[in-house]
Every structure is written in structure tokens, then in C-alpha cells.
Amino acid sequence: MELIDIRLKLIEDRITNKEFLKAKRIAGEVPFYIFDYSPNYELKVRDNVEDLLKKLKEYYKIKVERFNLYELYIEIMNNRDIVESAIEREEEIGSEKLGDILIPMIEGADLAKIIGERGRDAELIILDGVGSVYPLIRSHSTLNTLQPIFNDNDKPILMLFPGTYDTKGLSLFNIFPSDHYYRAFKLVEDEVSEIEKREIELETEIIIENKKEDKAVVELNLSDREMFIIKELKDKKSLYEGELSTLLIKTFGRSSMLSGVIQRINRKILDSLGYSEFIIHEIIGENNRFTYNEKYISFEVKGE
């Protein structure tokens, strides 16, 4: 499995946990997130987003709105009745000069206004089409103008970015110089731990086998760490995140983002056995608490 496939799968882990959807502010900033990727994987990312949106709405029941910046740009052009004249002008002066004319006519603020209005009731907003709308609209321009619009809403906004986002800022297509935008948080790091990699691979094996055998239930594939978590929660009934992290560090030498791991365990068990909310995740003040669902007290953990 390629790294990009694992990182794409981790998007689901990150954005479906309750901490993310509650969108806690960091240093007073609106919770903007960026998933950056090599432009070589553009088609793969597009296909993944279609599947992800369907799962978010139908499986997780999350109110999500997706906005393609390029499509919004064309919509604004249509509303202003300038599409045909722009096409005629392009034939006369060329694409580059036409772009110089259009750039001051439609700005990031125009797109941000539409996103703010249509995304008002959403729990999560996803932005894509960043590469397609360049250079007419710059990604940092849209993000900056969204900041005051969503300042009172505290809802997470995720931008899918074909390029690199690091300490230098955003570099579109890994070609153009960084624009020095630093106000977003990176959703999935470039490097993935071996533990997360193995857990994603195990989950993917379940999905592949289900499709191959044309059946809903196959052998439940849990990693050592996932089995450990289930056993500890079944034994102790309930643990706060700090307590569970301490146990994981003592046993495996490290912990990780537990909300994502719990989400993955629940997803595996639901897909394979039909058990919903196998582990209950609650946010108590500033703490996460994970509770073994007593409905499944007879469940016995069996690994690989």
C-alpha cells in the first residue's frame, strides 16, 4: 500500500472523531486544516473525496458541505454574465492576459461569502479545486477571508491542497514559491507511524476480502494495539485518554491520537460484526473518556 493511500485513509480517522468536530480553537484561531499531497495524485484524491463524502453523510451522519473553488468561480462568472465575453476575449488576447483582467474582478472574498452563506449549518466544510482555479484565486486569499466569516462558528474547515504545506507556508504544485501562510494546521503528517500504517492495512484487507467474497462478515482483523485497548477497556470499564495513553506507552513504547484509533476499532467491528458504538467516546470538559459498551460484554477478543 502506498503512503498516499494510508494518508488518505487517515483523513477519515481525523475528521470523524468528536474532538475534531467540536473544533477547539488553538490560540484563538478558527480551526482551518490542510491536507497536502503531491499533484501526481490529484485523480486519486478526487476519487477518495467522493467516497469520503458519501460515507460522512450516510455512515457517520455528519453534516458536511464540499465547495470546489473552481466551480464556485465559474458560478460567479455566470451570475455576472461574463462567461461568453471572457471566452471571446481569451481568443483575442490569450489566457494569460485574460487572467490579468479577471484577477481583480473576482476575489477570494467573493468565494468566501458564498461558502459562509451555504456552509452556515454544516458541521464540517471541505474545500477543493485549489489547483484548477489558480492563478485566478490564491488559496491563502480564500482562507484569510474565511477567517472573519467563521470567527464565531468554531466549525472545522479542511482544504485539500495539491502541493506542500510546511513551516514555510503553502507551495502550490511544489513549484511556486511559498506564500507564507501559517494559520492552518496540517491534518495528516507526511510520515505515518508503522503502527498506524499496519492498522490501516489490516482494515483495508477486511474491505478487500468483503468485496472479493461478496459477503458482509469476514474474520475480524485487529492489531496487537487495538486488541490491547479493547481488553483494557473491557477490564476497567472506562478510561480517560491520559490513563489509556500511559498504559499504551508502558506496553508498546508509544501512544498516538487515540480518538482515531478508537474510531478505527469501532469501524472495523461495525463493518464485520454489525456492533454499533462498541467503544463509547465522550468528551468530558477538556478530557476524552472511552467506555466499553456493556451491550457487548460477551465479546471475546481474537486477533490475527
mmCIF file of C-alpha atoms in Angstrom:
data_model
loop_
_atom_site.group_PDB
_atom_site.id
_atom_site.type_symbol
_atom_site.label_atom_id
_atom_site.label_comp_id
_atom_site.label_asym_id
_atom_site.label_seq_id
_atom_site.Cartn_x
_atom_site.Cartn_y
_atom_site.Cartn_z
ATOM 1 C CA MET A 1 0.000 0.000 0.000
ATOM 2 C CA GLU A 2 1.399 3.408 -0.987
ATOM 3 C CA LEU A 3 1.906 6.170 1.568
ATOM 4 C CA ILE A 4 -0.685 8.383 -0.150
ATOM 5 C CA ASP A 5 -3.330 5.643 0.309
ATOM 6 C CA ILE A 6 -2.580 5.448 4.021
ATOM 7 C CA ARG A 7 -2.610 9.243 4.423
ATOM 8 C CA LEU A 8 -5.947 9.454 2.562
ATOM 9 C CA LYS A 9 -7.412 6.798 4.838
ATOM 10 C CA LEU A 10 -6.227 8.745 7.880
ATOM 11 C CA ILE A 11 -8.312 11.733 6.756
ATOM 12 C CA GLU A 12 -11.376 9.729 7.748
ATOM 13 C CA ASP A 13 -9.836 8.936 11.139
ATOM 14 C CA ARG A 14 -9.025 12.558 11.838
ATOM 15 C CA ILE A 15 -12.231 14.281 10.758
ATOM 16 C CA THR A 16 -14.753 11.842 12.231
ATOM 17 C CA ASN A 17 -13.582 11.960 15.825
ATOM 18 C CA LYS A 18 -15.535 14.136 18.231
ATOM 19 C CA GLU A 19 -12.583 16.339 19.152
ATOM 20 C CA PHE A 20 -12.164 17.434 15.555
ATOM 21 C CA LEU A 21 -15.851 18.153 15.018
ATOM 22 C CA LYS A 22 -16.018 20.199 18.230
ATOM 23 C CA ALA A 23 -13.207 22.205 16.631
ATOM 24 C CA LYS A 24 -11.433 23.504 19.692
ATOM 25 C CA ARG A 25 -9.660 26.752 18.970
ATOM 26 C CA ILE A 26 -5.903 26.944 19.264
ATOM 27 C CA ALA A 27 -4.536 30.359 20.188
ATOM 28 C CA GLY A 28 -7.862 31.924 19.205
ATOM 29 C CA GLU A 29 -7.633 30.801 15.570
ATOM 30 C CA VAL A 30 -10.555 29.430 13.541
ATOM 31 C CA PRO A 31 -9.830 25.699 13.063
ATOM 32 C CA PHE A 32 -8.520 25.538 9.476
ATOM 33 C CA TYR A 33 -6.823 22.324 8.372
ATOM 34 C CA ILE A 34 -4.861 21.438 5.244
ATOM 35 C CA PHE A 35 -4.308 18.042 3.673
ATOM 36 C CA ASP A 36 -1.403 18.482 1.280
ATOM 37 C CA TYR A 37 -0.453 15.939 -1.356
ATOM 38 C CA SER A 38 1.647 15.562 -4.483
ATOM 39 C CA PRO A 39 -0.144 16.866 -7.605
ATOM 40 C CA ASN A 40 0.645 13.484 -9.182
ATOM 41 C CA TYR A 41 -2.131 12.015 -7.021
ATOM 42 C CA GLU A 42 -4.825 14.525 -7.993
ATOM 43 C CA LEU A 43 -7.153 11.957 -9.594
ATOM 44 C CA LYS A 44 -6.716 9.539 -6.691
ATOM 45 C CA VAL A 45 -7.549 12.289 -4.189
ATOM 46 C CA ARG A 46 -10.656 13.295 -6.169
ATOM 47 C CA ASP A 47 -11.954 9.718 -6.216
ATOM 48 C CA ASN A 48 -11.249 9.353 -2.494
ATOM 49 C CA VAL A 49 -13.125 12.578 -1.678
ATOM 50 C CA GLU A 50 -16.242 11.340 -3.490
ATOM 51 C CA ASP A 51 -16.240 8.128 -1.435
ATOM 52 C CA LEU A 52 -15.435 10.021 1.765
ATOM 53 C CA LEU A 53 -18.297 12.498 1.334
ATOM 54 C CA LYS A 54 -20.775 9.676 0.839
ATOM 55 C CA LYS A 55 -19.516 7.874 3.948
ATOM 56 C CA LEU A 56 -19.542 11.042 6.070
ATOM 57 C CA LYS A 57 -23.180 11.725 5.200
ATOM 58 C CA GLU A 58 -24.610 8.203 5.166
ATOM 59 C CA TYR A 59 -22.414 6.329 7.653
ATOM 60 C CA TYR A 60 -21.334 8.956 10.186
ATOM 61 C CA LYS A 61 -24.362 11.254 9.753
ATOM 62 C CA ILE A 62 -22.115 14.308 9.662
ATOM 63 C CA LYS A 63 -23.433 17.486 8.050
ATOM 64 C CA VAL A 64 -20.669 18.213 5.566
ATOM 65 C CA GLU A 65 -20.528 20.742 2.738
ATOM 66 C CA ARG A 66 -17.979 20.488 -0.068
ATOM 67 C CA PHE A 67 -17.025 23.540 -2.113
ATOM 68 C CA ASN A 68 -14.955 23.281 -5.287
ATOM 69 C CA LEU A 69 -13.296 26.679 -5.666
ATOM 70 C CA TYR A 70 -13.108 26.420 -9.450
ATOM 71 C CA GLU A 71 -16.812 25.581 -9.733
ATOM 72 C CA LEU A 72 -17.662 28.491 -7.424
ATOM 73 C CA TYR A 73 -15.562 30.797 -9.609
ATOM 74 C CA ILE A 74 -17.426 29.728 -12.762
ATOM 75 C CA GLU A 75 -20.736 30.129 -10.924
ATOM 76 C CA ILE A 76 -19.857 33.725 -10.042
ATOM 77 C CA MET A 77 -18.873 34.394 -13.662
ATOM 78 C CA ASN A 78 -22.233 33.009 -14.816
ATOM 79 C CA ASN A 79 -24.110 35.109 -12.264
ATOM 80 C CA ARG A 80 -22.325 38.208 -13.552
ATOM 81 C CA ASP A 81 -22.978 37.116 -17.143
ATOM 82 C CA ILE A 82 -19.330 37.417 -18.169
ATOM 83 C CA VAL A 83 -18.565 33.844 -19.305
ATOM 84 C CA GLU A 84 -19.208 34.348 -23.025
ATOM 85 C CA SER A 85 -17.398 37.681 -23.141
ATOM 86 C CA ALA A 86 -14.437 36.110 -21.284
ATOM 87 C CA ILE A 87 -14.247 33.299 -23.860
ATOM 88 C CA GLU A 88 -14.305 35.796 -26.731
ATOM 89 C CA ARG A 89 -11.686 37.961 -25.020
ATOM 90 C CA GLU A 90 -9.438 34.933 -24.438
ATOM 91 C CA GLU A 91 -9.409 34.205 -28.177
ATOM 92 C CA GLU A 92 -8.315 37.787 -28.814
ATOM 93 C CA ILE A 93 -5.665 38.315 -26.156
ATOM 94 C CA GLY A 94 -4.777 34.839 -24.823
ATOM 95 C CA SER A 95 -5.274 33.104 -21.471
ATOM 96 C CA GLU A 96 -2.511 34.909 -19.569
ATOM 97 C CA LYS A 97 -3.748 38.420 -20.329
ATOM 98 C CA LEU A 98 -7.341 37.370 -19.690
ATOM 99 C CA GLY A 99 -6.255 36.145 -16.275
ATOM 100 C CA ASP A 100 -4.747 39.548 -15.518
ATOM 101 C CA ILE A 101 -8.150 41.093 -16.253
ATOM 102 C CA LEU A 102 -10.182 38.577 -14.224
ATOM 103 C CA ILE A 103 -7.999 38.505 -11.093
ATOM 104 C CA PRO A 104 -9.190 41.881 -9.717
ATOM 105 C CA MET A 105 -12.809 41.219 -10.810
ATOM 106 C CA ILE A 106 -13.412 38.110 -8.666
ATOM 107 C CA GLU A 107 -11.507 37.754 -5.414
ATOM 108 C CA GLY A 108 -11.177 35.257 -2.586
ATOM 109 C CA ALA A 109 -13.678 37.306 -0.603
ATOM 110 C CA ASP A 110 -16.358 36.646 -3.228
ATOM 111 C CA LEU A 111 -15.899 32.890 -2.875
ATOM 112 C CA ALA A 112 -15.671 33.132 0.912
ATOM 113 C CA LYS A 113 -19.028 34.942 1.076
ATOM 114 C CA ILE A 114 -20.780 32.075 -0.760
ATOM 115 C CA ILE A 115 -19.046 29.461 1.379
ATOM 116 C CA GLY A 116 -20.062 31.311 4.529
ATOM 117 C CA GLU A 117 -23.714 31.525 3.477
ATOM 118 C CA ARG A 118 -24.110 27.951 2.229
ATOM 119 C CA GLY A 119 -21.944 26.379 4.913
ATOM 120 C CA ARG A 120 -23.641 28.085 7.838
ATOM 121 C CA ASP A 121 -25.380 24.924 9.095
ATOM 122 C CA ALA A 122 -22.626 22.449 8.253
ATOM 123 C CA GLU A 123 -20.569 20.647 10.899
ATOM 124 C CA LEU A 124 -17.617 20.365 8.517
ATOM 125 C CA ILE A 125 -16.577 22.233 5.360
ATOM 126 C CA ILE A 126 -14.259 20.726 2.728
ATOM 127 C CA LEU A 127 -12.609 22.878 0.060
ATOM 128 C CA ASP A 128 -11.027 21.516 -3.128
ATOM 129 C CA GLY A 129 -10.398 22.693 -6.702
ATOM 130 C CA VAL A 130 -7.470 24.794 -5.461
ATOM 131 C CA GLY A 131 -5.198 23.866 -8.374
ATOM 132 C CA SER A 132 -7.895 24.312 -11.026
ATOM 133 C CA VAL A 133 -8.741 27.882 -10.011
ATOM 134 C CA TYR A 134 -5.087 29.029 -9.834
ATOM 135 C CA PRO A 135 -3.892 31.712 -10.596
ATOM 136 C CA LEU A 136 -7.273 33.438 -10.619
ATOM 137 C CA ILE A 137 -7.730 32.777 -6.901
ATOM 138 C CA ARG A 138 -4.938 32.084 -4.417
ATOM 139 C CA SER A 139 -5.688 29.571 -1.654
ATOM 140 C CA HIS A 140 -4.351 31.765 1.152
ATOM 141 C CA SER A 141 -6.603 34.612 -0.052
ATOM 142 C CA THR A 142 -9.695 32.429 0.378
ATOM 143 C CA LEU A 143 -8.588 31.161 3.793
ATOM 144 C CA ASN A 144 -7.796 34.657 5.055
ATOM 145 C CA THR A 145 -11.195 35.995 4.015
ATOM 146 C CA LEU A 146 -12.973 32.998 5.566
ATOM 147 C CA GLN A 147 -11.374 33.774 8.941
ATOM 148 C CA PRO A 148 -13.722 36.632 9.947
ATOM 149 C CA ILE A 149 -16.759 34.931 8.363
ATOM 150 C CA PHE A 150 -16.428 31.833 10.553
ATOM 151 C CA ASN A 151 -14.954 33.596 13.550
ATOM 152 C CA ASP A 152 -17.996 32.894 15.742
ATOM 153 C CA ASN A 153 -18.853 29.424 14.409
ATOM 154 C CA ASP A 154 -15.907 27.271 15.516
ATOM 155 C CA LYS A 155 -16.505 24.713 12.758
ATOM 156 C CA PRO A 156 -13.548 22.947 11.128
ATOM 157 C CA ILE A 157 -12.632 23.774 7.533
ATOM 158 C CA LEU A 158 -10.448 21.354 5.576
ATOM 159 C CA MET A 159 -8.668 22.388 2.381
ATOM 160 C CA LEU A 160 -7.285 19.729 0.017
ATOM 161 C CA PHE A 161 -4.069 21.227 -1.334
ATOM 162 C CA PRO A 162 -2.057 19.879 -4.311
ATOM 163 C CA GLY A 163 1.402 20.879 -3.157
ATOM 164 C CA THR A 164 3.246 21.279 0.126
ATOM 165 C CA TYR A 165 2.262 22.894 3.405
ATOM 166 C CA ASP A 166 5.131 23.241 5.881
ATOM 167 C CA THR A 167 6.805 25.794 8.127
ATOM 168 C CA LYS A 168 7.458 27.982 5.080
ATOM 169 C CA GLY A 169 3.786 28.117 4.115
ATOM 170 C CA LEU A 170 1.824 26.876 1.085
ATOM 171 C CA SER A 171 3.653 25.920 -2.124
ATOM 172 C CA LEU A 172 1.197 25.078 -4.909
ATOM 173 C CA PHE A 173 2.158 22.124 -7.137
ATOM 174 C CA ASN A 174 5.509 22.024 -5.274
ATOM 175 C CA ILE A 175 6.652 24.576 -7.850
ATOM 176 C CA PHE A 176 5.527 28.059 -6.882
ATOM 177 C CA PRO A 177 7.270 29.849 -4.002
ATOM 178 C CA SER A 178 5.689 29.644 -0.577
ATOM 179 C CA ASP A 179 3.048 32.300 0.146
ATOM 180 C CA HIS A 180 3.938 32.419 3.874
ATOM 181 C CA TYR A 181 0.507 31.317 5.140
ATOM 182 C CA TYR A 182 0.815 29.784 8.628
ATOM 183 C CA ARG A 183 -2.657 29.936 10.183
ATOM 184 C CA ALA A 184 -3.837 26.403 9.299
ATOM 185 C CA PHE A 185 -2.968 23.072 10.916
ATOM 186 C CA LYS A 186 -1.680 20.108 8.964
ATOM 187 C CA LEU A 187 -4.295 17.334 9.097
ATOM 188 C CA VAL A 188 -2.062 14.319 8.348
ATOM 189 C CA GLU A 189 1.720 14.442 8.609
ATOM 190 C CA ASP A 190 3.946 13.407 5.700
ATOM 191 C CA GLU A 191 5.300 10.438 7.611
ATOM 192 C CA VAL A 192 2.999 7.816 9.135
ATOM 193 C CA SER A 193 3.967 5.640 12.102
ATOM 194 C CA GLU A 194 4.423 1.921 11.490
ATOM 195 C CA ILE A 195 1.616 1.190 13.949
ATOM 196 C CA GLU A 196 -0.884 3.389 12.106
ATOM 197 C CA LYS A 197 0.303 2.001 8.779
ATOM 198 C CA ARG A 198 -0.290 -1.593 9.901
ATOM 199 C CA GLU A 199 -3.721 -0.805 11.360
ATOM 200 C CA ILE A 200 -4.842 0.885 8.140
ATOM 201 C CA GLU A 201 -3.545 -2.058 6.105
ATOM 202 C CA LEU A 202 -5.442 -4.529 8.295
ATOM 203 C CA GLU A 203 -8.650 -2.544 7.916
ATOM 204 C CA THR A 204 -8.169 -2.352 4.145
ATOM 205 C CA GLU A 205 -7.651 -6.126 3.987
ATOM 206 C CA ILE A 206 -11.085 -6.575 5.592
ATOM 207 C CA ILE A 207 -12.726 -4.323 2.992
ATOM 208 C CA ILE A 208 -10.976 -6.093 0.097
ATOM 209 C CA GLU A 209 -11.945 -9.545 1.379
ATOM 210 C CA ASN A 210 -15.552 -8.476 1.855
ATOM 211 C CA LYS A 211 -15.745 -7.351 -1.772
ATOM 212 C CA LYS A 212 -13.864 -10.388 -3.061
ATOM 213 C CA GLU A 213 -16.044 -12.912 -1.223
ATOM 214 C CA ASP A 214 -19.233 -10.852 -1.713
ATOM 215 C CA LYS A 215 -20.164 -11.156 1.929
ATOM 216 C CA ALA A 216 -20.581 -8.721 4.803
ATOM 217 C CA VAL A 217 -18.703 -10.547 7.568
ATOM 218 C CA VAL A 218 -15.194 -11.979 7.431
ATOM 219 C CA GLU A 219 -12.521 -12.636 10.051
ATOM 220 C CA LEU A 220 -12.097 -9.619 12.291
ATOM 221 C CA ASN A 221 -8.542 -8.326 11.883
ATOM 222 C CA LEU A 222 -7.294 -6.391 14.905
ATOM 223 C CA SER A 223 -3.753 -5.244 15.509
ATOM 224 C CA ASP A 224 -1.979 -6.002 18.800
ATOM 225 C CA ARG A 225 -2.523 -2.437 19.971
ATOM 226 C CA GLU A 226 -6.234 -2.493 19.120
ATOM 227 C CA MET A 227 -6.705 -5.802 20.961
ATOM 228 C CA PHE A 228 -4.855 -4.361 23.960
ATOM 229 C CA ILE A 229 -7.155 -1.325 24.050
ATOM 230 C CA ILE A 230 -10.293 -3.489 23.907
ATOM 231 C CA LYS A 231 -9.057 -5.785 26.673
ATOM 232 C CA GLU A 232 -8.096 -2.887 28.943
ATOM 233 C CA LEU A 233 -11.429 -1.121 28.453
ATOM 234 C CA LYS A 234 -13.400 -4.315 28.938
ATOM 235 C CA ASP A 235 -11.498 -4.985 32.161
ATOM 236 C CA LYS A 236 -11.587 -1.432 33.539
ATOM 237 C CA LYS A 237 -14.973 -0.440 32.010
ATOM 238 C CA SER A 238 -13.832 3.134 31.307
ATOM 239 C CA LEU A 239 -10.566 5.078 30.931
ATOM 240 C CA TYR A 240 -9.642 8.679 30.291
ATOM 241 C CA GLU A 241 -7.316 9.355 27.369
ATOM 242 C CA GLY A 242 -4.333 10.096 29.613
ATOM 243 C CA GLU A 243 -4.778 6.841 31.512
ATOM 244 C CA LEU A 244 -5.060 4.787 28.320
ATOM 245 C CA SER A 245 -2.069 6.580 26.751
ATOM 246 C CA THR A 246 0.051 5.744 29.811
ATOM 247 C CA LEU A 247 -0.852 2.042 29.504
ATOM 248 C CA LEU A 248 -0.018 2.048 25.793
ATOM 249 C CA ILE A 249 3.362 3.699 26.389
ATOM 250 C CA LYS A 250 4.238 1.156 29.068
ATOM 251 C CA THR A 251 3.296 -1.752 26.799
ATOM 252 C CA PHE A 252 4.242 -0.574 23.293
ATOM 253 C CA GLY A 253 6.695 2.233 23.978
ATOM 254 C CA ARG A 254 4.480 4.915 22.443
ATOM 255 C CA SER A 255 0.936 6.181 22.121
ATOM 256 C CA SER A 256 -0.799 8.131 19.355
ATOM 257 C CA MET A 257 -4.006 10.026 18.561
ATOM 258 C CA LEU A 258 -6.395 7.766 20.466
ATOM 259 C CA SER A 259 -9.588 9.245 19.050
ATOM 260 C CA GLY A 260 -8.594 7.982 15.613
ATOM 261 C CA VAL A 261 -7.636 4.540 16.923
ATOM 262 C CA ILE A 262 -10.963 4.182 18.772
ATOM 263 C CA GLN A 263 -12.815 5.314 15.647
ATOM 264 C CA ARG A 264 -10.956 2.675 13.615
ATOM 265 C CA ILE A 265 -11.776 -0.094 16.105
ATOM 266 C CA ASN A 266 -15.460 0.874 16.065
ATOM 267 C CA ARG A 267 -15.478 0.952 12.262
ATOM 268 C CA LYS A 268 -13.854 -2.490 11.953
ATOM 269 C CA ILE A 269 -16.272 -4.084 14.402
ATOM 270 C CA LEU A 270 -19.329 -2.430 12.875
ATOM 271 C CA ASP A 271 -18.312 -3.460 9.344
ATOM 272 C CA SER A 272 -17.527 -7.046 10.343
ATOM 273 C CA LEU A 273 -19.967 -7.812 13.157
ATOM 274 C CA GLY A 274 -22.646 -5.131 12.965
ATOM 275 C CA TYR A 275 -21.941 -3.853 16.524
ATOM 276 C CA SER A 276 -22.507 -0.084 16.720
ATOM 277 C CA GLU A 277 -20.686 2.118 19.265
ATOM 278 C CA PHE A 278 -18.580 -0.786 20.501
ATOM 279 C CA ILE A 279 -16.436 1.728 22.394
ATOM 280 C CA ILE A 280 -18.223 4.880 23.529
ATOM 281 C CA HIS A 281 -16.235 8.118 23.123
ATOM 282 C CA GLU A 282 -17.273 11.042 25.338
ATOM 283 C CA ILE A 283 -15.730 14.487 25.795
ATOM 284 C CA ILE A 284 -15.822 15.464 29.468
ATOM 285 C CA GLY A 285 -14.693 19.062 29.765
ATOM 286 C CA GLU A 286 -11.226 19.065 28.236
ATOM 287 C CA ASN A 287 -10.796 15.277 28.550
ATOM 288 C CA ASN A 288 -11.693 12.304 26.359
ATOM 289 C CA ARG A 289 -13.235 9.293 28.046
ATOM 290 C CA PHE A 290 -13.505 5.882 26.388
ATOM 291 C CA THR A 291 -16.034 3.368 27.747
ATOM 292 C CA TYR A 292 -16.570 -0.270 26.822
ATOM 293 C CA ASN A 293 -20.198 -0.711 25.736
ATOM 294 C CA GLU A 294 -21.815 -3.131 28.199
ATOM 295 C CA LYS A 295 -24.140 -4.427 25.464
ATOM 296 C CA TYR A 296 -21.149 -6.375 24.096
ATOM 297 C CA ILE A 297 -19.769 -7.703 27.368
ATOM 298 C CA SER A 298 -19.747 -11.269 25.981
ATOM 299 C CA PHE A 299 -17.460 -10.275 23.114
ATOM 300 C CA GLU A 300 -14.125 -12.135 23.160
ATOM 301 C CA VAL A 301 -11.069 -10.547 21.573
ATOM 302 C CA LYS A 302 -9.403 -12.651 18.892
ATOM 303 C CA GLY A 303 -6.600 -11.218 16.819
ATOM 304 C CA GLU A 304 -4.609 -12.244 13.811
#
